[in-house]
Amino acid sequence: MTHRVGFVVFDGVTLLDVSGPAEVLEQARRLGHPYEPVLVSPRGGAVRTSTGMPLSGTVRAAEAGPVDTVLVAGGDRLAEQPVERELSETAWTLAASAARVASVCTGAFVLADLGLLDGRRAATHWRHAAALARRHPRVSVEPDAIHVRDGRFLTSAGISAGIDLTLALVEDDHGAEAARHIARELVVFLQRPGGQSQFTTATAPPTGNDLLRPPIEAVLADPAADHDLASLARAAAVSPRHLTRLFHAELGTTPARWVERVRLGRAQQLLLDGHSVTAAARLSGFGSDETLRRVFLRHLGTTPSAYRRRFATTGATPTAPTAVRPPAGARRG
């Protein structure tokens, strides 16, 4: 039986949010697992993607017919301005009867605006996770997740993570071997190591609270300095207890955890700039290689050395991920 997947698209949609998942479904079809993608937009016809390339042949929700899975693609403007009513209505019409509802990147903002993610865990692009959490406090945003499943709802991180999410959908429908085969064909990880944090050296969202600016600026200026709770409180001219409350209210974390994330971001950048692990540990404020290694494993799911190999250059890496090895006996070109 053919599984129909309704892609919700719109002017400005990120092209890879659509083409990546669609290619996974095409590979599944070649394996004998038929999926039928249906492009659905608020007004039908052609829509202009983020690259300027058009997607033609979209239909309105009323013309799409029933779909088994809905996938709402993302676009930068969804995180920057309210979701327009026509787009919300399109997603709502399809989601009402679908067995699964998914989003890629900032498509999560559409589902959240509809209230579909209230009381649920969700993911979006790391750059927009804080904005999603602020705009929708009833959604439990997981900023480091590649994709999140909560009931019939699935949300993914930025852009290429839509491939990860769609592989998970295929695995649900047809088993792990089918998903592994597709991952090999697309030369991607079936499940990539680590979370979103490994792709960014960002430290924290901006805050409009004047009291927090002095301690935040002090930490950002010199992460390796001694930034204990007492010194941060003195910089803010408040008590340690009040500073802790402000950090929770404005940044959703404790001062110590925030300082650790700033230092982690600095260490990541130092490694990418060519510093040794020992130098990165010292200059970022972690002190020792072992402390830096523990922090990397806890936050990024990888080691400093592996991180540097993976992201410091586009040149050849020593090893290839096991997920992309061709099956035994495959003919070489």
mmCIF file of C-alpha atoms in Angstrom, residues 13-333:
data_model
loop_
_atom_site.group_PDB
_atom_site.id
_atom_site.type_symbol
_atom_site.label_atom_id
_atom_site.label_comp_id
_atom_site.label_asym_id
_atom_site.label_seq_id
_atom_site.Cartn_x
_atom_site.Cartn_y
_atom_site.Cartn_z
ATOM 1 C CA VAL A 13 10.720 27.425 2.139
ATOM 2 C CA THR A 14 14.196 25.954 2.628
ATOM 3 C CA LEU A 15 14.759 23.728 -0.374
ATOM 4 C CA LEU A 16 16.739 21.017 1.455
ATOM 5 C CA ASP A 17 13.950 20.694 4.030
ATOM 6 C CA VAL A 18 11.872 19.319 1.164
ATOM 7 C CA SER A 19 14.378 17.693 -1.188
ATOM 8 C CA GLY A 20 16.290 15.818 1.538
ATOM 9 C CA PRO A 21 13.264 13.963 2.958
ATOM 10 C CA ALA A 22 11.845 13.505 -0.554
ATOM 11 C CA GLU A 23 15.051 11.758 -1.670
ATOM 12 C CA VAL A 24 14.839 9.398 1.317
ATOM 13 C CA LEU A 25 11.299 8.499 0.253
ATOM 14 C CA GLU A 26 12.421 7.990 -3.348
ATOM 15 C CA GLN A 27 15.132 5.591 -2.202
ATOM 16 C CA ALA A 28 12.517 3.737 -0.158
ATOM 17 C CA ARG A 29 10.328 3.460 -3.267
ATOM 18 C CA ARG A 30 13.222 1.894 -5.161
ATOM 19 C CA LEU A 31 13.442 -0.726 -2.419
ATOM 20 C CA GLY A 32 9.817 -1.616 -2.993
ATOM 21 C CA HIS A 33 8.319 0.524 -0.230
ATOM 22 C CA PRO A 34 6.130 2.995 -2.114
ATOM 23 C CA TYR A 35 5.727 6.503 -0.772
ATOM 24 C CA GLU A 36 3.841 9.226 -2.621
ATOM 25 C CA PRO A 37 4.991 12.777 -1.837
ATOM 26 C CA VAL A 38 2.348 15.465 -2.224
ATOM 27 C CA LEU A 39 3.419 19.120 -2.228
ATOM 28 C CA VAL A 40 0.813 21.241 -0.478
ATOM 29 C CA SER A 41 0.896 25.032 -0.233
ATOM 30 C CA PRO A 42 -1.609 27.648 0.961
ATOM 31 C CA ARG A 43 -2.548 28.760 -2.574
ATOM 32 C CA GLY A 44 -1.374 25.916 -4.794
ATOM 33 C CA GLY A 45 0.703 26.357 -7.933
ATOM 34 C CA ALA A 46 4.403 27.177 -7.823
ATOM 35 C CA VAL A 47 6.215 28.377 -4.712
ATOM 36 C CA ARG A 48 9.608 30.038 -4.620
ATOM 37 C CA THR A 49 12.183 28.341 -2.390
ATOM 38 C CA SER A 50 14.957 29.958 -0.354
ATOM 39 C CA THR A 51 17.394 29.372 -3.224
ATOM 40 C CA GLY A 52 15.141 31.063 -5.763
ATOM 41 C CA MET A 53 14.387 27.743 -7.430
ATOM 42 C CA PRO A 54 10.653 27.099 -7.779
ATOM 43 C CA LEU A 55 8.688 24.088 -6.614
ATOM 44 C CA SER A 56 5.912 23.548 -9.114
ATOM 45 C CA GLY A 57 2.775 21.497 -8.977
ATOM 46 C CA THR A 58 1.757 22.199 -5.390
ATOM 47 C CA VAL A 59 -1.897 21.809 -4.491
ATOM 48 C CA ARG A 60 -4.105 23.334 -1.830
ATOM 49 C CA ALA A 61 -4.962 21.339 1.260
ATOM 50 C CA ALA A 62 -8.527 20.851 0.087
ATOM 51 C CA GLU A 63 -7.214 19.247 -3.125
ATOM 52 C CA ALA A 64 -4.532 17.059 -1.546
ATOM 53 C CA GLY A 65 -6.741 14.227 -0.374
ATOM 54 C CA PRO A 66 -5.939 12.176 2.732
ATOM 55 C CA VAL A 67 -2.292 11.836 3.739
ATOM 56 C CA ASP A 68 -0.740 9.358 6.140
ATOM 57 C CA THR A 69 2.118 11.602 7.256
ATOM 58 C CA VAL A 70 2.395 15.393 7.249
ATOM 59 C CA LEU A 71 5.831 17.006 7.021
ATOM 60 C CA VAL A 72 5.986 20.770 7.549
ATOM 61 C CA ALA A 73 9.150 22.204 6.010
ATOM 62 C CA GLY A 74 10.957 25.210 7.457
ATOM 63 C CA GLY A 75 12.017 28.662 6.379
ATOM 64 C CA ASP A 76 13.830 31.473 8.149
ATOM 65 C CA ARG A 77 10.830 33.759 8.366
ATOM 66 C CA LEU A 78 8.861 31.280 10.479
ATOM 67 C CA ALA A 79 11.170 32.044 13.415
ATOM 68 C CA GLU A 80 11.286 35.763 12.747
ATOM 69 C CA GLN A 81 7.606 36.679 12.363
ATOM 70 C CA PRO A 82 4.173 35.255 13.134
ATOM 71 C CA VAL A 83 3.022 32.344 11.003
ATOM 72 C CA GLU A 84 0.418 33.628 8.552
ATOM 73 C CA ARG A 85 -3.102 32.290 8.853
ATOM 74 C CA GLU A 86 -3.187 30.615 5.426
ATOM 75 C CA LEU A 87 -0.131 28.535 6.222
ATOM 76 C CA SER A 88 -1.467 27.582 9.660
ATOM 77 C CA GLU A 89 -4.790 26.547 8.162
ATOM 78 C CA THR A 90 -3.030 24.432 5.530
ATOM 79 C CA ALA A 91 -1.014 22.559 8.150
ATOM 80 C CA TRP A 92 -4.046 22.158 10.411
ATOM 81 C CA THR A 93 -6.198 20.697 7.619
ATOM 82 C CA LEU A 94 -3.613 18.043 6.801
ATOM 83 C CA ALA A 95 -2.630 17.271 10.397
ATOM 84 C CA ALA A 96 -6.187 16.739 11.569
ATOM 85 C CA SER A 97 -6.489 13.278 10.023
ATOM 86 C CA ALA A 98 -2.847 12.219 9.546
ATOM 87 C CA ALA A 99 -1.401 9.359 11.555
ATOM 88 C CA ARG A 100 1.914 11.191 11.927
ATOM 89 C CA VAL A 101 2.779 14.870 11.950
ATOM 90 C CA ALA A 102 6.384 15.968 11.494
ATOM 91 C CA SER A 103 8.380 19.135 10.950
ATOM 92 C CA VAL A 104 11.853 19.999 9.724
ATOM 93 C CA CYS A 105 13.828 22.877 11.202
ATOM 94 C CA THR A 106 11.621 25.949 11.803
ATOM 95 C CA GLY A 107 8.559 24.051 10.617
ATOM 96 C CA ALA A 108 8.177 23.357 14.339
ATOM 97 C CA PHE A 109 6.993 26.958 14.739
ATOM 98 C CA VAL A 110 3.949 26.146 12.593
ATOM 99 C CA LEU A 111 3.030 23.123 14.705
ATOM 100 C CA ALA A 112 3.661 25.054 17.918
ATOM 101 C CA ASP A 113 1.495 27.970 16.785
ATOM 102 C CA LEU A 114 -1.334 25.500 16.245
ATOM 103 C CA GLY A 115 -0.931 24.228 19.812
ATOM 104 C CA LEU A 116 -0.028 20.752 18.583
ATOM 105 C CA LEU A 117 3.232 20.697 20.548
ATOM 106 C CA ASP A 118 1.836 21.965 23.858
ATOM 107 C CA GLY A 119 3.039 19.729 26.661
ATOM 108 C CA ARG A 120 5.324 17.894 24.274
ATOM 109 C CA ARG A 121 9.058 17.710 23.597
ATOM 110 C CA ALA A 122 10.255 19.260 20.347
ATOM 111 C CA ALA A 123 13.350 20.154 18.350
ATOM 112 C CA THR A 124 14.224 22.866 15.866
ATOM 113 C CA HIS A 125 17.394 24.442 14.476
ATOM 114 C CA TRP A 126 19.827 25.269 17.295
ATOM 115 C CA ARG A 127 19.841 28.926 16.266
ATOM 116 C CA HIS A 128 16.087 29.205 16.818
ATOM 117 C CA ALA A 129 15.575 26.901 19.804
ATOM 118 C CA ALA A 130 15.529 29.754 22.325
ATOM 119 C CA ALA A 131 13.029 31.698 20.217
ATOM 120 C CA LEU A 132 10.728 28.680 20.018
ATOM 121 C CA ALA A 133 10.918 28.227 23.781
ATOM 122 C CA ARG A 134 10.170 31.905 24.441
ATOM 123 C CA ARG A 135 7.295 32.095 21.989
ATOM 124 C CA HIS A 136 5.779 28.808 23.150
ATOM 125 C CA PRO A 137 6.559 28.222 26.841
ATOM 126 C CA ARG A 138 4.307 25.149 26.961
ATOM 127 C CA VAL A 139 6.611 23.349 24.509
ATOM 128 C CA SER A 140 9.592 21.526 26.011
ATOM 129 C CA VAL A 141 12.291 22.481 23.508
ATOM 130 C CA GLU A 142 15.333 20.205 23.322
ATOM 131 C CA PRO A 143 17.989 22.416 21.704
ATOM 132 C CA ASP A 144 20.588 19.667 21.252
ATOM 133 C CA ALA A 145 18.340 16.999 19.718
ATOM 134 C CA ILE A 146 18.678 15.990 16.060
ATOM 135 C CA HIS A 147 15.068 14.859 16.060
ATOM 136 C CA VAL A 148 12.453 14.241 18.729
ATOM 137 C CA ARG A 149 9.461 11.923 18.778
ATOM 138 C CA ASP A 150 6.571 12.571 21.157
ATOM 139 C CA GLY A 151 3.456 10.571 20.410
ATOM 140 C CA ARG A 152 2.437 11.008 16.772
ATOM 141 C CA PHE A 153 4.507 14.186 16.491
ATOM 142 C CA LEU A 154 8.099 14.282 15.265
ATOM 143 C CA THR A 155 10.239 17.389 15.007
ATOM 144 C CA SER A 156 13.800 17.738 13.751
ATOM 145 C CA ALA A 157 16.726 20.090 13.951
ATOM 146 C CA GLY A 158 17.923 22.289 11.138
ATOM 147 C CA ILE A 159 17.776 21.534 7.448
ATOM 148 C CA SER A 160 19.791 18.344 6.812
ATOM 149 C CA ALA A 161 18.311 16.825 9.984
ATOM 150 C CA GLY A 162 15.165 16.302 7.931
ATOM 151 C CA ILE A 163 17.020 13.387 6.341
ATOM 152 C CA ASP A 164 17.639 11.886 9.789
ATOM 153 C CA LEU A 165 13.975 12.303 10.669
ATOM 154 C CA THR A 166 12.749 10.726 7.436
ATOM 155 C CA LEU A 167 15.101 7.761 7.873
ATOM 156 C CA ALA A 168 13.474 7.276 11.284
ATOM 157 C CA LEU A 169 10.035 7.325 9.637
ATOM 158 C CA VAL A 170 11.105 4.706 7.097
ATOM 159 C CA GLU A 171 12.527 2.559 9.899
ATOM 160 C CA ASP A 172 9.182 2.777 11.704
ATOM 161 C CA ASP A 173 7.364 1.672 8.577
ATOM 162 C CA HIS A 174 9.733 -0.912 7.092
ATOM 163 C CA GLY A 175 12.426 -1.774 9.617
ATOM 164 C CA ALA A 176 16.019 -0.877 10.353
ATOM 165 C CA GLU A 177 17.516 -2.725 7.376
ATOM 166 C CA ALA A 178 15.562 -0.595 4.904
ATOM 167 C CA ALA A 179 16.694 2.573 6.665
ATOM 168 C CA ARG A 180 20.309 1.359 6.752
ATOM 169 C CA HIS A 181 20.232 0.621 3.020
ATOM 170 C CA ILE A 182 18.952 4.120 2.262
ATOM 171 C CA ALA A 183 21.561 5.707 4.530
ATOM 172 C CA ARG A 184 24.298 3.858 2.621
ATOM 173 C CA GLU A 185 22.878 4.993 -0.704
ATOM 174 C CA LEU A 186 22.738 8.622 0.436
ATOM 175 C CA VAL A 187 26.163 8.384 2.129
ATOM 176 C CA VAL A 188 24.847 9.619 5.471
ATOM 177 C CA PHE A 189 24.810 8.318 9.014
ATOM 178 C CA LEU A 190 21.795 6.234 9.935
ATOM 179 C CA GLN A 191 22.122 7.922 13.320
ATOM 180 C CA ARG A 192 24.744 10.651 13.384
ATOM 181 C CA PRO A 193 27.009 10.856 16.442
ATOM 182 C CA GLY A 194 26.347 13.642 18.929
ATOM 183 C CA GLY A 195 23.703 16.319 18.937
ATOM 184 C CA GLN A 196 23.274 19.791 17.451
ATOM 185 C CA SER A 197 25.715 21.399 19.873
ATOM 186 C CA GLN A 198 28.663 20.011 17.931
ATOM 187 C CA PHE A 199 27.698 22.151 14.943
ATOM 188 C CA THR A 200 27.831 25.505 16.730
ATOM 189 C CA THR A 201 30.032 27.491 19.045
ATOM 190 C CA ALA A 202 27.098 29.664 20.123
ATOM 191 C CA THR A 203 26.992 30.346 23.846
ATOM 192 C CA ALA A 204 23.665 31.819 24.861
ATOM 193 C CA PRO A 205 20.729 33.821 23.513
ATOM 194 C CA PRO A 206 20.857 37.589 24.084
ATOM 195 C CA THR A 207 19.143 38.997 27.149
ATOM 196 C CA GLY A 208 17.460 42.339 27.558
ATOM 197 C CA ASN A 209 18.007 42.384 31.312
ATOM 198 C CA ASP A 210 20.424 45.208 32.185
ATOM 199 C CA LEU A 211 21.519 43.476 35.398
ATOM 200 C CA LEU A 212 22.812 40.455 33.507
ATOM 201 C CA ARG A 213 24.818 42.365 30.940
ATOM 202 C CA PRO A 214 27.922 43.057 33.102
ATOM 203 C CA PRO A 215 28.508 39.432 34.191
ATOM 204 C CA ILE A 216 27.697 38.087 30.720
ATOM 205 C CA GLU A 217 30.077 40.546 29.059
ATOM 206 C CA ALA A 218 32.787 39.669 31.583
ATOM 207 C CA VAL A 219 32.514 35.950 30.860
ATOM 208 C CA LEU A 220 32.408 36.413 27.095
ATOM 209 C CA ALA A 221 35.438 38.709 27.211
ATOM 210 C CA ASP A 222 37.566 36.210 29.168
ATOM 211 C CA PRO A 223 36.040 32.737 29.614
ATOM 212 C CA ALA A 224 39.222 31.429 31.250
ATOM 213 C CA ALA A 225 39.039 33.852 34.179
ATOM 214 C CA ASP A 226 37.604 32.872 37.581
ATOM 215 C CA HIS A 227 33.864 33.238 37.164
ATOM 216 C CA ASP A 228 32.356 31.732 40.298
ATOM 217 C CA LEU A 229 28.875 32.634 41.504
ATOM 218 C CA ALA A 230 30.118 35.260 43.950
ATOM 219 C CA SER A 231 32.154 37.154 41.350
ATOM 220 C CA LEU A 232 29.303 37.090 38.834
ATOM 221 C CA ALA A 233 26.908 38.396 41.480
ATOM 222 C CA ARG A 234 29.296 41.242 42.306
ATOM 223 C CA ALA A 235 29.459 42.168 38.626
ATOM 224 C CA ALA A 236 25.664 42.316 38.507
ATOM 225 C CA ALA A 237 25.465 44.115 41.873
ATOM 226 C CA VAL A 238 22.941 41.596 43.180
ATOM 227 C CA SER A 239 23.002 38.709 45.632
ATOM 228 C CA PRO A 240 24.079 35.247 44.408
ATOM 229 C CA ARG A 241 20.555 33.954 45.017
ATOM 230 C CA HIS A 242 18.984 36.752 42.983
ATOM 231 C CA LEU A 243 21.507 36.244 40.174
ATOM 232 C CA THR A 244 20.595 32.575 40.023
ATOM 233 C CA ARG A 245 16.908 33.521 39.730
ATOM 234 C CA LEU A 246 17.709 35.969 36.921
ATOM 235 C CA PHE A 247 19.673 33.359 34.972
ATOM 236 C CA HIS A 248 16.815 30.881 35.277
ATOM 237 C CA ALA A 249 14.254 33.467 34.180
ATOM 238 C CA GLU A 250 16.250 34.949 31.286
ATOM 239 C CA LEU A 251 18.422 32.087 30.047
ATOM 240 C CA GLY A 252 16.769 28.987 31.453
ATOM 241 C CA THR A 253 19.893 27.730 33.197
ATOM 242 C CA THR A 254 22.192 28.346 36.163
ATOM 243 C CA PRO A 255 25.180 30.733 36.102
ATOM 244 C CA ALA A 256 27.630 27.829 36.433
ATOM 245 C CA ARG A 257 26.087 25.878 33.570
ATOM 246 C CA TRP A 258 26.029 28.955 31.383
ATOM 247 C CA VAL A 259 29.700 29.667 32.066
ATOM 248 C CA GLU A 260 30.492 26.067 31.173
ATOM 249 C CA ARG A 261 28.678 26.423 27.850
ATOM 250 C CA VAL A 262 30.558 29.647 27.082
ATOM 251 C CA ARG A 263 33.833 27.906 27.816
ATOM 252 C CA LEU A 264 32.771 24.955 25.685
ATOM 253 C CA GLY A 265 32.011 27.287 22.788
ATOM 254 C CA ARG A 266 35.414 28.922 23.169
ATOM 255 C CA ALA A 267 37.130 25.525 23.292
ATOM 256 C CA GLN A 268 35.309 24.435 20.132
ATOM 257 C CA GLN A 269 36.478 27.545 18.300
ATOM 258 C CA LEU A 270 40.042 27.149 19.548
ATOM 259 C CA LEU A 271 40.148 23.586 18.262
ATOM 260 C CA LEU A 272 38.796 24.671 14.882
ATOM 261 C CA ASP A 273 41.441 27.422 14.778
ATOM 262 C CA GLY A 274 44.186 24.807 15.078
ATOM 263 C CA HIS A 275 45.008 24.813 18.805
ATOM 264 C CA SER A 276 45.927 21.581 20.531
ATOM 265 C CA VAL A 277 43.539 19.954 22.988
ATOM 266 C CA THR A 278 45.799 21.003 25.865
ATOM 267 C CA ALA A 279 45.901 24.621 24.708
ATOM 268 C CA ALA A 280 42.139 24.690 24.118
ATOM 269 C CA ALA A 281 41.530 23.367 27.629
ATOM 270 C CA ARG A 282 43.790 26.001 29.178
ATOM 271 C CA LEU A 283 42.646 29.005 27.119
ATOM 272 C CA SER A 284 38.956 28.230 27.523
ATOM 273 C CA GLY A 285 39.134 27.870 31.292
ATOM 274 C CA PHE A 286 38.758 24.113 31.696
ATOM 275 C CA GLY A 287 42.348 23.685 32.781
ATOM 276 C CA SER A 288 43.031 20.062 31.923
ATOM 277 C CA ASP A 289 42.582 17.783 28.929
ATOM 278 C CA GLU A 290 40.525 15.375 31.010
ATOM 279 C CA THR A 291 38.089 18.068 32.179
ATOM 280 C CA LEU A 292 37.643 19.257 28.600
ATOM 281 C CA ARG A 293 37.091 15.683 27.439
ATOM 282 C CA ARG A 294 34.370 15.094 30.055
ATOM 283 C CA VAL A 295 32.579 18.304 29.090
ATOM 284 C CA PHE A 296 32.738 17.433 25.381
ATOM 285 C CA LEU A 297 31.328 13.973 26.010
ATOM 286 C CA ARG A 298 28.548 15.316 28.229
ATOM 287 C CA HIS A 299 27.401 18.093 25.898
ATOM 288 C CA LEU A 300 28.451 16.984 22.420
ATOM 289 C CA GLY A 301 28.678 13.222 22.637
ATOM 290 C CA THR A 302 32.192 13.228 21.204
ATOM 291 C CA THR A 303 35.787 13.905 22.262
ATOM 292 C CA PRO A 304 37.802 17.076 21.536
ATOM 293 C CA SER A 305 40.101 15.191 19.155
ATOM 294 C CA ALA A 306 37.212 13.608 17.261
ATOM 295 C CA TYR A 307 35.432 16.961 17.081
ATOM 296 C CA ARG A 308 38.488 18.616 15.552
ATOM 297 C CA ARG A 309 38.857 15.850 12.966
ATOM 298 C CA ARG A 310 35.198 16.085 12.040
ATOM 299 C CA PHE A 311 34.815 19.841 11.695
ATOM 300 C CA ALA A 312 38.183 21.544 11.329
ATOM 301 C CA THR A 313 38.624 20.864 7.596
ATOM 302 C CA THR A 314 36.784 19.641 4.527
ATOM 303 C CA GLY A 315 39.825 17.517 3.632
ATOM 304 C CA ALA A 316 39.862 13.743 3.804
ATOM 305 C CA THR A 317 39.284 12.265 7.249
ATOM 306 C CA PRO A 318 41.107 9.162 8.497
ATOM 307 C CA THR A 319 38.034 6.977 8.544
ATOM 308 C CA ALA A 320 34.577 6.911 7.016
ATOM 309 C CA PRO A 321 31.392 6.352 9.046
ATOM 310 C CA THR A 322 30.417 2.704 9.105
ATOM 311 C CA ALA A 323 26.901 3.575 8.019
ATOM 312 C CA VAL A 324 28.084 4.449 4.516
ATOM 313 C CA ARG A 325 30.207 1.382 3.706
ATOM 314 C CA PRO A 326 28.922 -0.364 0.588
ATOM 315 C CA PRO A 327 27.475 -3.793 1.208
ATOM 316 C CA ALA A 328 29.767 -6.795 0.724
ATOM 317 C CA GLY A 329 30.079 -7.801 -2.886
ATOM 318 C CA ALA A 330 28.951 -4.453 -4.272
ATOM 319 C CA ARG A 331 30.434 -3.684 -7.693
ATOM 320 C CA ARG A 332 32.875 -0.794 -7.654
ATOM 321 C CA GLY A 333 32.685 1.846 -10.361
#
